[in-house]
Tab-separated table of C-alpha atoms in Angstrom:
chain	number	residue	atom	x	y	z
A	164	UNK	CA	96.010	76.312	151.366
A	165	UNK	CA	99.166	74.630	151.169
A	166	UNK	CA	101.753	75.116	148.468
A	167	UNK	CA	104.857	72.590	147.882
A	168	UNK	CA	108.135	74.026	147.411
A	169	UNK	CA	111.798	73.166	146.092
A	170	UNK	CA	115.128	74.373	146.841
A	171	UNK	CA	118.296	72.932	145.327
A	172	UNK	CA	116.021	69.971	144.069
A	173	UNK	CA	114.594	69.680	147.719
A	174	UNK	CA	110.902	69.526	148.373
A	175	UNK	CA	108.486	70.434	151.484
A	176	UNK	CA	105.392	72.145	152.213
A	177	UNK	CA	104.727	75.429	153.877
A	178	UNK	CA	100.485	76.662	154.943
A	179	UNK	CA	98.875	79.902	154.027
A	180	UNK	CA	100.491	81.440	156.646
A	181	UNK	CA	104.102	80.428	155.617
A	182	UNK	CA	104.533	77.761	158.273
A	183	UNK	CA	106.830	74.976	156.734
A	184	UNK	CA	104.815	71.431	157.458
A	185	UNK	CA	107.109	69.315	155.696
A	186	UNK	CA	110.392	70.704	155.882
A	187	UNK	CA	113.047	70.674	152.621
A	188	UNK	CA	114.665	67.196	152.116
A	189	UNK	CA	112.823	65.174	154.529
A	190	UNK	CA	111.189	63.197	151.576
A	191	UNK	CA	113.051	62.534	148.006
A	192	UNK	CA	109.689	63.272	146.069
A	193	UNK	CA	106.701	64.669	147.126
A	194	UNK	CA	104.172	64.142	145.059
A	195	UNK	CA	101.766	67.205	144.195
A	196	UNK	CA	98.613	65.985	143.142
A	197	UNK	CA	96.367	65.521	146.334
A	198	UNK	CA	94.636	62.070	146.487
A	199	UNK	CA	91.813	60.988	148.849
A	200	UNK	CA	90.895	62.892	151.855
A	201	UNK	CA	94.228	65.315	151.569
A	202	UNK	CA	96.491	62.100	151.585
A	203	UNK	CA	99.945	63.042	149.030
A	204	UNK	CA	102.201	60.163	147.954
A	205	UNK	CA	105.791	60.549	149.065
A	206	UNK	CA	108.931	58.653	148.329
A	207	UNK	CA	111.937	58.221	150.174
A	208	UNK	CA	115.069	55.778	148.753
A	209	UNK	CA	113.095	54.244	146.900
A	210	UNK	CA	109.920	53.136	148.958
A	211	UNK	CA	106.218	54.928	149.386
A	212	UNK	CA	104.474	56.245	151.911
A	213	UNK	CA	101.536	59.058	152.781
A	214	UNK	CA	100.939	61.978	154.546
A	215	UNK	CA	98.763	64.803	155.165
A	216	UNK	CA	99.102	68.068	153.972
A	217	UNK	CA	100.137	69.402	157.235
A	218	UNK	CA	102.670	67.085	157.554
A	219	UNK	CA	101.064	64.105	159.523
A	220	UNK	CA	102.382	60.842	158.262
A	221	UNK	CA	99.858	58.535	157.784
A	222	UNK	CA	102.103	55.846	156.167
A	223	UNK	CA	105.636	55.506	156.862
A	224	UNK	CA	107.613	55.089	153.346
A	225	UNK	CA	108.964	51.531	153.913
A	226	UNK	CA	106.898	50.161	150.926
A	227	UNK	CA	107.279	49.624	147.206
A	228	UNK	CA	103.523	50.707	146.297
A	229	UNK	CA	100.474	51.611	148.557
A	230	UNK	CA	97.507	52.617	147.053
A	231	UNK	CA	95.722	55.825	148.536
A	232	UNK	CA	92.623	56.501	146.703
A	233	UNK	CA	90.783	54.350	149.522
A	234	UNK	CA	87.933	53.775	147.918
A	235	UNK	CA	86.431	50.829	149.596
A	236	UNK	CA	88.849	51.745	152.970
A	237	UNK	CA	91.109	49.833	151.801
A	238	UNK	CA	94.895	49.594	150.539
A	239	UNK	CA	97.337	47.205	148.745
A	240	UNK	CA	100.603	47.504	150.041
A	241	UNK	CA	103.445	45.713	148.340
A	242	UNK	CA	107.250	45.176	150.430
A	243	UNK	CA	110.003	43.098	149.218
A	244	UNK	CA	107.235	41.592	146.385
A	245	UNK	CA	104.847	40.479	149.156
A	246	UNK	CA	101.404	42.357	149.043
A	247	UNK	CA	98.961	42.511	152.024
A	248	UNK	CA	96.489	45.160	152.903
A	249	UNK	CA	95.771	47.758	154.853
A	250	UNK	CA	92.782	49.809	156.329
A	251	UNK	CA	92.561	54.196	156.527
A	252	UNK	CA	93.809	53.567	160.631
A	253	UNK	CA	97.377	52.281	159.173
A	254	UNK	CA	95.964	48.445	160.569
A	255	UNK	CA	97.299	45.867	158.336
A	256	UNK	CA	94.524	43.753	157.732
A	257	UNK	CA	96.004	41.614	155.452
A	258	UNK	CA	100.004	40.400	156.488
A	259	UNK	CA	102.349	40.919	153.449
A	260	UNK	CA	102.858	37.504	152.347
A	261	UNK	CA	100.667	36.640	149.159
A	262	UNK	CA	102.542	37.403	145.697
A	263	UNK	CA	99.451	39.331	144.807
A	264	UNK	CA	96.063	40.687	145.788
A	265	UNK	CA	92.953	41.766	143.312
A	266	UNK	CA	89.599	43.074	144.266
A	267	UNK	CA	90.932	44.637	147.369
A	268	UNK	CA	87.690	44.715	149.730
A	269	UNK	CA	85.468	45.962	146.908
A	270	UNK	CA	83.001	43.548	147.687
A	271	UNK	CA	83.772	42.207	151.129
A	272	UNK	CA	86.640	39.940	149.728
A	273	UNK	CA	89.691	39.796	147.629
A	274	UNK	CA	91.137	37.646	145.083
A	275	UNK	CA	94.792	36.293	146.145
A	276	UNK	CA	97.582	34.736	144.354
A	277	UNK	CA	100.491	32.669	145.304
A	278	UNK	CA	102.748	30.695	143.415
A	279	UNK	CA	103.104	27.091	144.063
A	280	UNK	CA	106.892	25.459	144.201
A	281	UNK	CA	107.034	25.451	140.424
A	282	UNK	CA	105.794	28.703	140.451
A	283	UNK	CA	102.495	27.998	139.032
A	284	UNK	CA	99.754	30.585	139.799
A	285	UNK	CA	97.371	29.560	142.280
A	286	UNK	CA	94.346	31.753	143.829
A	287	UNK	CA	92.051	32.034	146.689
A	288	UNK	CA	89.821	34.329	148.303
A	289	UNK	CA	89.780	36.548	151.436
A	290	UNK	CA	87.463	38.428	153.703
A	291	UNK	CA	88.251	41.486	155.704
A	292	UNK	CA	88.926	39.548	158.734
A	293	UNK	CA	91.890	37.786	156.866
A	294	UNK	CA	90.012	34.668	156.656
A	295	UNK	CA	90.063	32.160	153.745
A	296	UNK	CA	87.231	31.602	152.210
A	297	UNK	CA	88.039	29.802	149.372
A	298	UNK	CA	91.493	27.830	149.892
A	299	UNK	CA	94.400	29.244	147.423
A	300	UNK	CA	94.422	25.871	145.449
A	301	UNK	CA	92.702	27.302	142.350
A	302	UNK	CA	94.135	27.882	138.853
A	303	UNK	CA	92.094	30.721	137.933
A	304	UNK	CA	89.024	32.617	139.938
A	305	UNK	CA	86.728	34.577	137.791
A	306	UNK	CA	84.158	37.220	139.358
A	307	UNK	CA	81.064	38.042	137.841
A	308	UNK	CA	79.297	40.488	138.668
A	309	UNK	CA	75.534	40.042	138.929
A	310	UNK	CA	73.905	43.404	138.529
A	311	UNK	CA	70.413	42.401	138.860
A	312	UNK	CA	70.846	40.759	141.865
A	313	UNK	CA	73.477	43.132	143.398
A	314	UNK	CA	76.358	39.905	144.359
A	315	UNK	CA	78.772	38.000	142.645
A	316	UNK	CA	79.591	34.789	141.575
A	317	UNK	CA	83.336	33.190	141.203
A	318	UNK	CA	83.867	30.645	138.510
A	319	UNK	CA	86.800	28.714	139.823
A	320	UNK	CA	89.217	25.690	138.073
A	321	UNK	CA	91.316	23.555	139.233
A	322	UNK	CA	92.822	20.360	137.230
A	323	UNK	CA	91.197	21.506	134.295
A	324	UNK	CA	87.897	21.633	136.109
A	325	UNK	CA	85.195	23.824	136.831
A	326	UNK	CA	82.849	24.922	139.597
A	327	UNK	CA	80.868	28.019	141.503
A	328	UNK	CA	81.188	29.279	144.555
A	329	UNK	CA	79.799	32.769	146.449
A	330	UNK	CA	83.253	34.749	146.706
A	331	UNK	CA	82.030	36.301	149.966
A	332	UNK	CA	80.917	33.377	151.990
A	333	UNK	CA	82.995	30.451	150.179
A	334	UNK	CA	80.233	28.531	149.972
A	335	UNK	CA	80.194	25.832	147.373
A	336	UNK	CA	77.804	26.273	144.429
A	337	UNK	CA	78.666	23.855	141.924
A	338	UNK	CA	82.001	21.561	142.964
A	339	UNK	CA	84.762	21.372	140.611
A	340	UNK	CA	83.747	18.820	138.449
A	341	UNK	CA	82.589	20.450	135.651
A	342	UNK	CA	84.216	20.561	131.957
A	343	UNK	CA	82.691	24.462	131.545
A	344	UNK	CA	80.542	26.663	133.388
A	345	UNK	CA	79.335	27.070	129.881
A	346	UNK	CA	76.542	30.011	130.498
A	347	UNK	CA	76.009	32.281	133.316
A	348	UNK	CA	72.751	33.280	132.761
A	349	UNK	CA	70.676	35.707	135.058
A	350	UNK	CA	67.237	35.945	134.888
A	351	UNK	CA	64.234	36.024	137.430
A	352	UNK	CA	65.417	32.486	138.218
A	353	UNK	CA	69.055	33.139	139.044
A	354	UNK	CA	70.177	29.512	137.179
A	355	UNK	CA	73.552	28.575	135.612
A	356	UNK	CA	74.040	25.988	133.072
A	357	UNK	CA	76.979	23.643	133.266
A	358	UNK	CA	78.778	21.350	131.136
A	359	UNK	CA	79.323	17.993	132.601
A	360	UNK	CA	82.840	15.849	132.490
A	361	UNK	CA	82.583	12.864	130.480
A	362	UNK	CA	82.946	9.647	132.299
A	363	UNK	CA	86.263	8.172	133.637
A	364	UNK	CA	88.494	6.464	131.178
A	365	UNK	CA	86.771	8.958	128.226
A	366	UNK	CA	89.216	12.317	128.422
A	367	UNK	CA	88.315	14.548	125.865
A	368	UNK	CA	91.801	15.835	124.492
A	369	UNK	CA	90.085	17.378	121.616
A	370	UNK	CA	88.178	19.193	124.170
A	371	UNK	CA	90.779	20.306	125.702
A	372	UNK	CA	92.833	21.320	122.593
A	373	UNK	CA	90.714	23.701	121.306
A	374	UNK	CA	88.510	24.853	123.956
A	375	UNK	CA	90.173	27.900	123.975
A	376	UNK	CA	90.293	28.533	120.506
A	377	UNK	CA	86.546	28.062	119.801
A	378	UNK	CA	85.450	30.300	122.972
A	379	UNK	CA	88.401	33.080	122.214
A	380	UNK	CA	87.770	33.079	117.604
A	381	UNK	CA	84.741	31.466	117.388
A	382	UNK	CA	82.148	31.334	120.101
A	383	UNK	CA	79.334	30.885	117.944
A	384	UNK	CA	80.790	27.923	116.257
A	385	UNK	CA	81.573	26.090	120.107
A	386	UNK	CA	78.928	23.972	120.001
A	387	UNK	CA	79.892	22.554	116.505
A	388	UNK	CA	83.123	21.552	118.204
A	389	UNK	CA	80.787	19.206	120.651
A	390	UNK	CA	79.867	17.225	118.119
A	391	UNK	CA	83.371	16.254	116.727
A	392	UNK	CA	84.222	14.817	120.476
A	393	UNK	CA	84.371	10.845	121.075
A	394	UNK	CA	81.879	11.524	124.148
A	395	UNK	CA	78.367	12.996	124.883
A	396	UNK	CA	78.037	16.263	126.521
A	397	UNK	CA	75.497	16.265	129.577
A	398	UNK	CA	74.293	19.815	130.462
A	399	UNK	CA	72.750	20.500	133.745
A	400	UNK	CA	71.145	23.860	135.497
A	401	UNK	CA	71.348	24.681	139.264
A	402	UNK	CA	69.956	27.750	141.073
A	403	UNK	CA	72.968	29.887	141.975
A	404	UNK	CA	71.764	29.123	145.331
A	405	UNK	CA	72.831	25.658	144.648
A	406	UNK	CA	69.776	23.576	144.167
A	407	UNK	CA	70.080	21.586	141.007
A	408	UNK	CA	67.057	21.921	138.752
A	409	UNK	CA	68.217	19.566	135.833
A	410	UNK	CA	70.301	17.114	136.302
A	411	UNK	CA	73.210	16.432	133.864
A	412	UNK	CA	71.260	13.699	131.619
A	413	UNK	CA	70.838	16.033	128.389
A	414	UNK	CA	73.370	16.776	125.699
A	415	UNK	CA	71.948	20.682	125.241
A	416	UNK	CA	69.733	23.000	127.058
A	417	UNK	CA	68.799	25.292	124.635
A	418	UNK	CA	68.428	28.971	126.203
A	419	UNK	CA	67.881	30.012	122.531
A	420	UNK	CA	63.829	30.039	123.207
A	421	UNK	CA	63.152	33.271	125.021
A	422	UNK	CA	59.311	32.557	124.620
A	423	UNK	CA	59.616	29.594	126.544
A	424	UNK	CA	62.630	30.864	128.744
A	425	UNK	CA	60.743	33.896	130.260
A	426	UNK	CA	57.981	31.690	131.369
A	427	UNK	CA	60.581	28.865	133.337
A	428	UNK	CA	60.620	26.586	130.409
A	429	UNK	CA	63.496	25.377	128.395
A	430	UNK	CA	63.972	22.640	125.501
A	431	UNK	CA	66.407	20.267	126.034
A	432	UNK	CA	68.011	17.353	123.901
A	433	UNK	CA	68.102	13.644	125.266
A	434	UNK	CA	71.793	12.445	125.030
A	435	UNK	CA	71.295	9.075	123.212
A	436	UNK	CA	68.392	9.747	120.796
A	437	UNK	CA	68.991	13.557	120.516
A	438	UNK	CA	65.413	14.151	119.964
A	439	UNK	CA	64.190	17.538	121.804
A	440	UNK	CA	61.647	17.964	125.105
A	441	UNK	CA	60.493	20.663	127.459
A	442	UNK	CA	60.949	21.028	131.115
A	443	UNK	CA	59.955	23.586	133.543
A	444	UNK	CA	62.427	25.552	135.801
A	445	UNK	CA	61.484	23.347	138.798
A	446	UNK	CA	62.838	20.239	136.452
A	447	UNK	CA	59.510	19.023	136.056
A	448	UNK	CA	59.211	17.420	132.406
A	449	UNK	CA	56.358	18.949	130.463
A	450	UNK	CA	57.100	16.934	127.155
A	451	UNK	CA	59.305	13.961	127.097
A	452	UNK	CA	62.527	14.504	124.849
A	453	UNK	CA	61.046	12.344	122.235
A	454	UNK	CA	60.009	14.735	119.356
A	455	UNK	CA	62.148	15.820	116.349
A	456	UNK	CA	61.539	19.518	116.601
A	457	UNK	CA	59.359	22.122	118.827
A	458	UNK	CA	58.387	25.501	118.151
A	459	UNK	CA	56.413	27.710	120.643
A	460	UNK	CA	53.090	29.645	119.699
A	461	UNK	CA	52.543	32.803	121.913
A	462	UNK	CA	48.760	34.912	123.426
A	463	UNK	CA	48.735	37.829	120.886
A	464	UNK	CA	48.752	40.357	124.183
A	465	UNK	CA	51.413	39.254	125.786
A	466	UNK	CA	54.041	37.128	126.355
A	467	UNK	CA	52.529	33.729	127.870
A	468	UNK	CA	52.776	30.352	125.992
A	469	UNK	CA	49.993	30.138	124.228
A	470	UNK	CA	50.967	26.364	122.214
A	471	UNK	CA	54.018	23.946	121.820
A	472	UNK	CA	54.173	22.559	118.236
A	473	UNK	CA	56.166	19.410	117.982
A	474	UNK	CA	57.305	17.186	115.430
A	475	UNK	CA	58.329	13.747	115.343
A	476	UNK	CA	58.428	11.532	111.905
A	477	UNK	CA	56.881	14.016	110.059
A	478	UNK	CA	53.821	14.243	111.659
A	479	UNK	CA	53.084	17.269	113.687
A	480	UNK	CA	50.819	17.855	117.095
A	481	UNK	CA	50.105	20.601	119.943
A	482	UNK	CA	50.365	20.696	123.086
A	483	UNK	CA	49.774	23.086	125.664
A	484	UNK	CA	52.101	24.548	128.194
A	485	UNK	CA	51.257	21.835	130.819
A	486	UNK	CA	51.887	19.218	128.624
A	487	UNK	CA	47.906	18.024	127.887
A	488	UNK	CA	47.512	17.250	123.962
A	489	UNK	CA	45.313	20.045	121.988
A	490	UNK	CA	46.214	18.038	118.820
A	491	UNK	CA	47.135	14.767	118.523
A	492	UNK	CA	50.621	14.070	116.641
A	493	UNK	CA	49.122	12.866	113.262
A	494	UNK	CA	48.815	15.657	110.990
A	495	UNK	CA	51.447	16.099	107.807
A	496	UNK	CA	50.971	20.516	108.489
A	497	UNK	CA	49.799	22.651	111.392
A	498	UNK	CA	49.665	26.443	109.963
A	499	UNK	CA	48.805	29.236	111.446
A	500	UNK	CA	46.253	30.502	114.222
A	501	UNK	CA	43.266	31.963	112.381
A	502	UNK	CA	40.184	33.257	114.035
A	503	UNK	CA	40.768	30.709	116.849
A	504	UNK	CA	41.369	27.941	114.289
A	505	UNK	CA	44.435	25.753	112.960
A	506	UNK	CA	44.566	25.472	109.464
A	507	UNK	CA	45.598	21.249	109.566
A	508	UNK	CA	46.661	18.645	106.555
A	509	UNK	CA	46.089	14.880	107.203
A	510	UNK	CA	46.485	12.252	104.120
A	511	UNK	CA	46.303	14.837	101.775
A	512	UNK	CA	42.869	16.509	102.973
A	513	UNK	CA	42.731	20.332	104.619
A	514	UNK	CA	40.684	21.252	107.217
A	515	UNK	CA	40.262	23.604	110.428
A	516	UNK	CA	40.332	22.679	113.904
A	517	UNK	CA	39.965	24.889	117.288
């Protein structure tokens, strides 16, 4: 039990017992709402500090903010528009000299910012020790937050470029030489898709004029905007531990299959000819991107590839997930999977295969 109170517009703290703790007018605000683990904000011409209840002072009040909820046992401090950090033992972990800190330890690390000499916002990363692990160089650092895999992944860019790295170790996962981490995408396969920069010499200003348009009014319509550029996108997928599955030789990799996506498979478009293939998540091709169309069949208990139907000029064929023909590419329909039989059309004539 300890009560605050105010005397000619002076504020301390007395115990249960009446014993001042904080005698009237050594602070110029006390705040009264207890924060974590007994710690009260105080104030004193102008700056912030804590102390206990009993009067202990924890932090003096030289600062402009400190945070004291804590959480991860961790502070920002801010002095004179510098930030740095602190830990619960009053340590400064983190010197006051970046313009200013996010994530503050949450994860192990914590975003930083400084501005360059035209005052440009540039970014980094830092672990507890105070080490850089990513080099404060970057235009913008994004965390996501991968829930099923309990880690994170920072989308940086710099130049207009994008890469990957792991925010806690600084470890490279994709360099910066990517147009758009277009898709994060966590699944049982922990991949990412990327969207390759076009060659030298071929700078996609319309790209870059309405990237953020599409992605912020129309995300749906994005890929529409591909087509109206002077160069071919290349889309690639890498494991986020960095192993590239696909390499960037295809203009899409469609995720829009789920059939074939649960089972490592994805369709993907050949850059020149823009007809459609299949390859596996180990980058293996199962059908050649040669075929107008494909369309996936699947077991009627569960959720294996049973079939791939393609098409290519008109004619339609089968395949199975392996790639090994069950029909050849010759007949005009395929329809339907009756009592273990394809109902199939060739030069006008029906008829039923297995």
């Amino acid at each position: 039990g300890y009560t605050l109170i105010q005397q000619d517009k002076k504020q301390g703290i007395v115990n249960k017992k009446g014993h001042i703790t904080v005698p009237l007018g050594t602070y110029d605000w006390i705040n009264e709402q207890t924060e974590n683990k007994g710690l009260i904000s105080v104030y004193k011409d102008k700056k912030k500090g804590t102390i206990r209840l009993d009067g202990k002072v924890i932090h003096e009040p030289i600062y402009n903010n400190i945070d004291t909820d804590f959480e991860t046992n961790f502070a920002v401090i801010s002095k004179d528009e510098k930030y740095g950090i602190i830990n619960k033992k009053r340590k400064i972990i983190t010197p006051l000299i970046y313009d200013y800190i996010y994530e503050e330890f949450e994860n192990g690390y914590a975003v930083v910012l400084e501005y360059d000499d035209n005052k440009n916002n540039k970014y980094g990363i830092i672990n507890t020790k105070n080490r850089l692990v990513a080099p404060v160089v970057y235009d913008e650092i994004d965390i996501i937050d991968l829930e099923e895999r309990n880690r994170q992944l920072a989308v940086v860019k710099k130049d207009e470029k994008y890469g990957l790295l792991n925010p806690a170790t600084g470890k490279i996962i994709a360099p910066v030489d990517y147009l758009e981490i277009w898709t994060i995408y966590m699944d049982e396969y922990g991949i990412v898709k990327l969207l390759s920069a076009p060659e030298a010499g071929r700078e996609p200003e319309y790209y870059k004029k309405h990237r953020e348009d599409y992605q912020s009014s129309r995300p749906n319509q994005f890929s529409m905007m591909l087509g109206l550029l002077s160069w071919t996108p290349a889309f690639s997928i890498i494991k986020i531990n960095g192993k590239q599955i696909i390499p960037p030789r295809y203009s899409e990799i469609f995720f829009s299959e789920p059939e074939l996506r649960k089972n490592g498979y994805f369709v993907v478009e050949d850059k020149e000819t823009k007809k459609e293939g299949v390859i596996n998540i180990k980058g293996n091709v199962i059908l050649p991107a040669i075929y107008d169309e494909l369309s996936v069949n699947e077991e009627d208990d569960n959720d294996r590839i049973e079939s791939i139907k393609v098409k290519k000029d008109n004619k339609h064929g089968m395949f199975n997930k392996k790639g090994k023909v069950l029909l050849p590419v010759e007949y005009n329909t395929i329809d339907g999977y009756f009592y273990e039989t394809y109902k199939v059309k060739k030069n006008e004539l029906y008829g039923l295969v297995d």
